[in-house]
Amino acid sequence: MKYDFDMKNLCPATFSFQVIGGKWHLPLMAILSENETIRYNDLKRRLDGITATTLTNALKELIAHGVVRREAFAEVPLRVEYSLTESGKELVPLIEAIVTWGGRHMPEIEPF
Amino acid sequence: MKYDFDMKNLCPATFSFQVIGGKWHLPLMAILSENETIRYNDLKRRLDGITATTLTNALKELIAHGVVRREAFAEVPLRVEYSLTESGKELVPLIEAIVTWGGRHMPEIEPF
DNA sequence: CCTGTAGGTATGTTTTTTGATACTAAGTAC
DNA sequence: GTACTTAGTATCAAAAAACATACCTACAGG
């Protein structure tokens, strides 16, 4: 998402929102939060339907924002492990709080 | 954002995320949270750069999700007031928590 | 040599979201 | 009757995000 309006006091909001703002970022973080570390192809399998390009981009963004860590091991075949950083782990309960809110208020809209 | 993957246990997440997921939804809620009620054109002026089409769509989505209320008064010229519902007000501190997180962790990425 | 695995990249297309521009209705003020 | 206001709508164009497909490197197994 590209922002061009002035965000003097919303700037941290923009930052936060960019972290959770991609289509796959939230599911991705959910899976990462359930695993100490996880490998690229395992992640890809768990995120059913994601393409390699999109997964790679999402991971790069999360890494650039400091919430995900990438560790490559010089093994054969190559092993690459992804995990949440401390900053990323801090974000998880906040996301969960918003999800809990969703759980409480979704029924008001469309009963299920 | 359109989701097509299976979200059995992420469904409230999808809901929550759709609420805050548009480019203007967060700024819009921020302004709504600062005013008891606010009129369409005032909102438009405060959200510098938004087009009528986009503002109208964003408001419709927020209303459909139950976080914003629209009240039209049969005056001349027509007056329409927007405000947060109770459910919308509950969401505000949660969003703020995520923004606070952003404020704490943004500096780690790019000093300012 | 051919195939398979892991972790991607390159290139182009489609889908989704947002924006630009013009226009509308109803009434008041001039 | 012309202009101005509010709160939008309609139509089309542009931009952004995601997807599809093919391909790459390095090594192992057969």
Coordinates of C-alpha atoms (C1' of nucleotides) in Angstrom, one line a residue:
Chain A
M1 CA 0.0 0.0 0.0
K2 CA 1.4 3.4 -1.0
Y3 CA 0.7 6.4 1.2
D4 CA 1.3 10.0 0.1
F5 CA -0.7 12.0 2.5
D6 CA 0.9 13.8 5.4
M7 CA 1.1 11.6 8.4
K8 CA 3.0 13.6 11.0
N9 CA 1.2 11.9 13.9
L10 CA 0.1 8.8 12.0
C11 CA 3.6 7.9 10.8
P12 CA 4.0 5.0 13.4
A13 CA 0.5 3.9 12.2
T14 CA 1.7 3.7 8.7
F15 CA 4.7 1.7 9.8
S16 CA 2.6 -0.7 11.8
F17 CA 0.2 -1.0 9.1
Q18 CA 2.7 -1.8 6.5
V19 CA 3.9 -4.6 8.7
I20 CA 0.5 -6.2 8.9
G21 CA -0.9 -4.8 5.6
G22 CA -0.2 -7.3 2.9
K23 CA -2.7 -10.0 2.0
W24 CA -0.5 -12.7 3.4
H25 CA 1.4 -10.9 6.2
L26 CA -1.1 -11.7 8.9
P27 CA -1.4 -15.4 8.1
L28 CA 2.3 -15.5 7.7
M29 CA 2.9 -14.1 11.1
A30 CA 0.3 -16.4 12.6
I31 CA 2.2 -19.4 11.3
L32 CA 5.6 -18.0 12.4
S33 CA 4.2 -17.4 15.9
E34 CA 3.2 -21.0 16.1
N35 CA 6.7 -22.2 15.3
E36 CA 10.1 -21.4 16.8
T37 CA 11.5 -21.5 13.3
I38 CA 10.1 -22.7 10.0
R39 CA 11.6 -23.3 6.6
Y40 CA 10.7 -21.6 3.3
N41 CA 9.0 -24.5 1.7
D42 CA 7.1 -25.5 4.8
L43 CA 5.8 -22.0 5.0
K44 CA 4.8 -22.2 1.4
R45 CA 2.9 -25.4 2.0
R46 CA 1.1 -24.0 5.0
L47 CA 0.1 -20.9 3.2
D48 CA -2.0 -22.8 0.7
G49 CA -2.2 -21.0 -2.6
I50 CA 0.6 -18.5 -2.2
T51 CA 3.1 -18.2 -5.0
A52 CA 6.9 -18.2 -4.5
T53 CA 7.2 -14.7 -5.7
T54 CA 4.6 -13.4 -3.3
L55 CA 5.9 -15.4 -0.3
T56 CA 9.4 -14.1 -1.0
N57 CA 8.2 -10.5 -1.3
A58 CA 6.2 -10.8 1.9
L59 CA 9.2 -12.3 3.8
K60 CA 11.5 -9.5 2.5
E61 CA 9.1 -6.8 3.7
L62 CA 8.7 -8.4 7.1
I63 CA 12.5 -8.7 7.4
A64 CA 12.9 -5.1 6.3
H65 CA 10.5 -4.0 9.0
G66 CA 12.4 -6.0 11.6
V67 CA 9.8 -8.4 12.6
V68 CA 11.1 -11.5 10.9
R69 CA 14.6 -13.0 10.9
R70 CA 16.2 -15.2 8.1
E71 CA 18.9 -17.6 8.8
A72 CA 20.6 -19.6 6.1
F73 CA 22.6 -22.7 6.8
A74 CA 25.3 -23.8 4.4
E75 CA 24.0 -27.3 4.2
V76 CA 23.1 -29.5 1.3
P77 CA 20.4 -29.1 0.4
L78 CA 20.3 -25.5 1.5
R79 CA 18.4 -24.9 4.7
V80 CA 16.8 -21.5 5.4
E81 CA 14.9 -20.8 8.6
Y82 CA 12.5 -18.0 9.3
S83 CA 11.4 -16.9 12.7
L84 CA 9.9 -13.9 14.5
T85 CA 12.2 -11.4 16.1
E86 CA 11.6 -10.0 19.5
S87 CA 9.9 -7.0 18.0
G88 CA 7.7 -9.4 15.9
K89 CA 6.8 -11.4 19.0
E90 CA 5.7 -8.3 20.8
L91 CA 3.3 -7.5 18.0
V92 CA 1.6 -10.9 18.1
P93 CA -0.6 -10.3 21.2
L94 CA -1.6 -7.0 19.8
I95 CA -2.8 -8.6 16.6
E96 CA -4.5 -11.2 18.7
A97 CA -6.4 -8.5 20.6
I98 CA -7.7 -7.2 17.4
V99 CA -8.7 -10.6 16.2
T100 CA -10.5 -11.2 19.6
W101 CA -12.4 -8.0 19.0
G102 CA -13.3 -9.3 15.5
G103 CA -14.6 -12.5 17.1
R104 CA -16.8 -10.5 19.5
H105 CA -18.2 -8.2 16.9
M106 CA -18.5 -10.3 13.8
P107 CA -21.7 -12.0 15.0
E108 CA -23.4 -8.7 15.1
I109 CA -23.0 -8.3 11.4
E110 CA -23.6 -11.7 9.9
P111 CA -24.7 -14.4 12.3
F112 CA -22.9 -17.8 12.0
Chain B
M1 CA -8.3 -7.0 -0.1
K2 CA -9.8 -10.2 -1.4
Y3 CA -9.1 -13.4 0.5
D4 CA -9.6 -16.8 -1.0
F5 CA -7.6 -19.1 1.3
D6 CA -9.2 -21.2 4.0
M7 CA -9.5 -19.2 7.2
K8 CA -11.3 -21.5 9.6
N9 CA -9.6 -20.1 12.6
L10 CA -8.5 -16.8 11.1
C11 CA -11.9 -15.7 10.1
P12 CA -12.2 -13.1 12.9
A13 CA -8.8 -12.0 11.7
T14 CA -10.1 -11.5 8.2
F15 CA -13.0 -9.6 9.6
S16 CA -10.9 -7.4 11.8
F17 CA -8.5 -6.8 9.0
Q18 CA -11.1 -5.8 6.6
V19 CA -12.2 -3.2 9.0
I20 CA -8.7 -1.6 9.2
G21 CA -7.5 -2.8 5.8
G22 CA -8.2 0.0 3.4
K23 CA -5.7 2.7 2.6
W24 CA -7.9 5.4 4.3
H25 CA -9.7 3.3 6.9
L26 CA -7.2 3.9 9.7
P27 CA -6.8 7.7 9.1
L28 CA -10.6 7.8 8.8
M29 CA -11.1 6.1 12.1
A30 CA -8.5 8.3 13.7
I31 CA -10.4 11.4 12.7
L32 CA -13.7 9.9 13.8
S33 CA -12.2 9.0 17.2
E34 CA -11.3 12.7 17.7
N35 CA -14.8 13.9 17.0
E36 CA -18.1 13.0 18.5
T37 CA -19.6 13.4 15.0
I38 CA -18.3 14.8 11.8
R39 CA -19.9 15.7 8.5
Y40 CA -19.0 14.3 5.1
N41 CA -17.3 17.3 3.7
D42 CA -15.4 18.0 6.8
L43 CA -14.1 14.5 6.8
K44 CA -13.2 14.9 3.2
R45 CA -11.2 18.1 4.0
R46 CA -9.4 16.5 6.9
L47 CA -8.4 13.5 4.8
D48 CA -6.4 15.6 2.4
G49 CA -6.3 14.0 -1.0
I50 CA -9.1 11.5 -0.7
T51 CA -11.6 11.5 -3.6
A52 CA -15.3 11.5 -3.0
T53 CA -15.6 8.1 -4.5
T54 CA -13.0 6.6 -2.2
L55 CA -14.3 8.3 0.9
T56 CA -17.8 7.1 0.2
N57 CA -16.6 3.5 -0.4
A58 CA -14.6 3.6 2.8
L59 CA -17.5 4.9 4.8
K60 CA -19.8 2.3 3.3
E61 CA -17.4 -0.5 4.3
L62 CA -17.0 0.8 7.8
I63 CA -20.7 1.1 8.2
A64 CA -21.3 -2.4 6.8
H65 CA -18.8 -3.7 9.4
G66 CA -20.7 -2.0 12.1
V67 CA -18.0 0.4 13.3
V68 CA -19.3 3.6 11.9
R69 CA -22.8 5.1 12.0
R70 CA -24.4 7.5 9.5
E71 CA -27.1 9.9 10.4
A72 CA -28.9 12.0 7.8
F73 CA -30.8 15.1 8.8
A74 CA -33.5 16.4 6.6
E75 CA -32.2 19.9 6.5
V76 CA -31.3 22.3 3.8
P77 CA -28.6 22.0 2.8
L78 CA -28.5 18.3 3.7
R79 CA -26.6 17.4 6.8
V80 CA -25.1 13.9 7.2
E81 CA -23.1 13.1 10.3
Y82 CA -20.7 10.2 10.8
S83 CA -19.6 8.8 14.1
L84 CA -18.0 5.7 15.6
T85 CA -20.4 3.0 17.0
E86 CA -19.6 1.4 20.4
S87 CA -17.9 -1.4 18.6
G88 CA -15.9 1.0 16.6
K89 CA -14.9 2.9 19.8
E90 CA -13.7 -0.4 21.3
L91 CA -11.4 -0.9 18.4
V92 CA -9.7 2.4 18.8
P93 CA -7.4 1.6 21.8
L94 CA -6.4 -1.7 20.1
I95 CA -5.4 0.2 17.0
E96 CA -3.6 2.7 19.2
A97 CA -1.7 -0.1 20.9
I98 CA -0.4 -1.3 17.5
V99 CA 0.5 2.3 16.6
T100 CA 2.4 2.6 19.9
W101 CA 4.3 -0.6 19.0
G102 CA 5.1 1.1 15.7
G103 CA 6.4 4.1 17.5
R104 CA 8.7 2.0 19.6
H105 CA 10.1 -0.1 16.8
M106 CA 10.3 2.2 13.9
P107 CA 13.5 3.9 15.2
E108 CA 15.2 0.5 15.0
I109 CA 14.7 0.4 11.3
E110 CA 15.4 3.9 10.1
P111 CA 16.5 6.5 12.7
F112 CA 14.6 9.8 12.7
Chain C
dC1 C1' 23.4 -38.1 -17.7
dC2 C1' 18.8 -37.5 -15.9
dT3 C1' 16.0 -36.6 -12.1
dG4 C1' 15.0 -34.6 -7.7
dT5 C1' 15.2 -31.2 -3.7
dA6 C1' 15.7 -26.5 -1.5
dG7 C1' 15.3 -21.8 -2.1
dG8 C1' 14.6 -18.9 -4.6
dT9 C1' 14.6 -15.1 -9.4
dA10 C1' 12.7 -13.2 -14.0
dT11 C1' 9.1 -11.8 -16.8
dG12 C1' 4.7 -10.8 -18.0
dT13 C1' -0.4 -10.9 -17.0
dT14 C1' -4.5 -10.4 -14.2
dT15 C1' -7.0 -8.6 -10.4
dT16 C1' -7.9 -5.2 -7.0
dT17 C1' -7.8 -0.8 -5.3
dT18 C1' -7.6 3.9 -5.8
dG19 C1' -8.0 8.2 -8.4
dA20 C1' -9.7 11.9 -11.9
dT21 C1' -13.3 14.1 -13.9
dA22 C1' -17.8 15.2 -14.6
dC23 C1' -22.4 15.2 -13.2
dT24 C1' -26.9 14.9 -10.1
dA25 C1' -30.8 16.6 -6.8
dA26 C1' -32.9 19.7 -3.7
dG27 C1' -33.2 23.8 -1.9
dT28 C1' -31.5 28.8 -0.5
dA29 C1' -29.6 33.4 -1.8
dC30 C1' -29.3 36.8 -5.2
Chain D
dG1 C1' -33.3 32.1 -13.6
dT2 C1' -28.4 31.7 -12.2
dA3 C1' -25.2 30.5 -8.8
dC4 C1' -24.0 28.1 -4.7
dT5 C1' -24.2 24.4 -1.1
dT6 C1' -24.1 19.4 0.6
dA7 C1' -23.7 14.8 -0.2
dG8 C1' -23.0 12.1 -2.9
dT9 C1' -23.0 8.8 -8.0
dA10 C1' -21.2 7.3 -12.7
dT11 C1' -17.7 6.3 -15.8
dC12 C1' -13.3 5.5 -17.0
dA13 C1' -8.1 5.5 -16.2
dA14 C1' -4.0 4.5 -13.5
dA15 C1' -1.5 2.4 -10.1
dA16 C1' -0.5 -1.3 -6.9
dA17 C1' -0.6 -5.9 -5.4
dA18 C1' -0.9 -10.6 -6.4
dC19 C1' -0.5 -14.5 -9.6
dA20 C1' 1.3 -17.8 -13.4
dT21 C1' 4.8 -19.8 -15.6
dA22 C1' 9.3 -20.8 -16.5
dC23 C1' 13.8 -20.9 -15.1
dC24 C1' 18.4 -21.0 -12.0
dT25 C1' 22.2 -22.9 -8.8
dA26 C1' 24.2 -26.6 -6.1
dC27 C1' 24.5 -31.0 -4.8
dA28 C1' 22.8 -36.0 -4.2
dG29 C1' 21.0 -40.5 -5.9
dG30 C1' 20.5 -43.8 -9.3

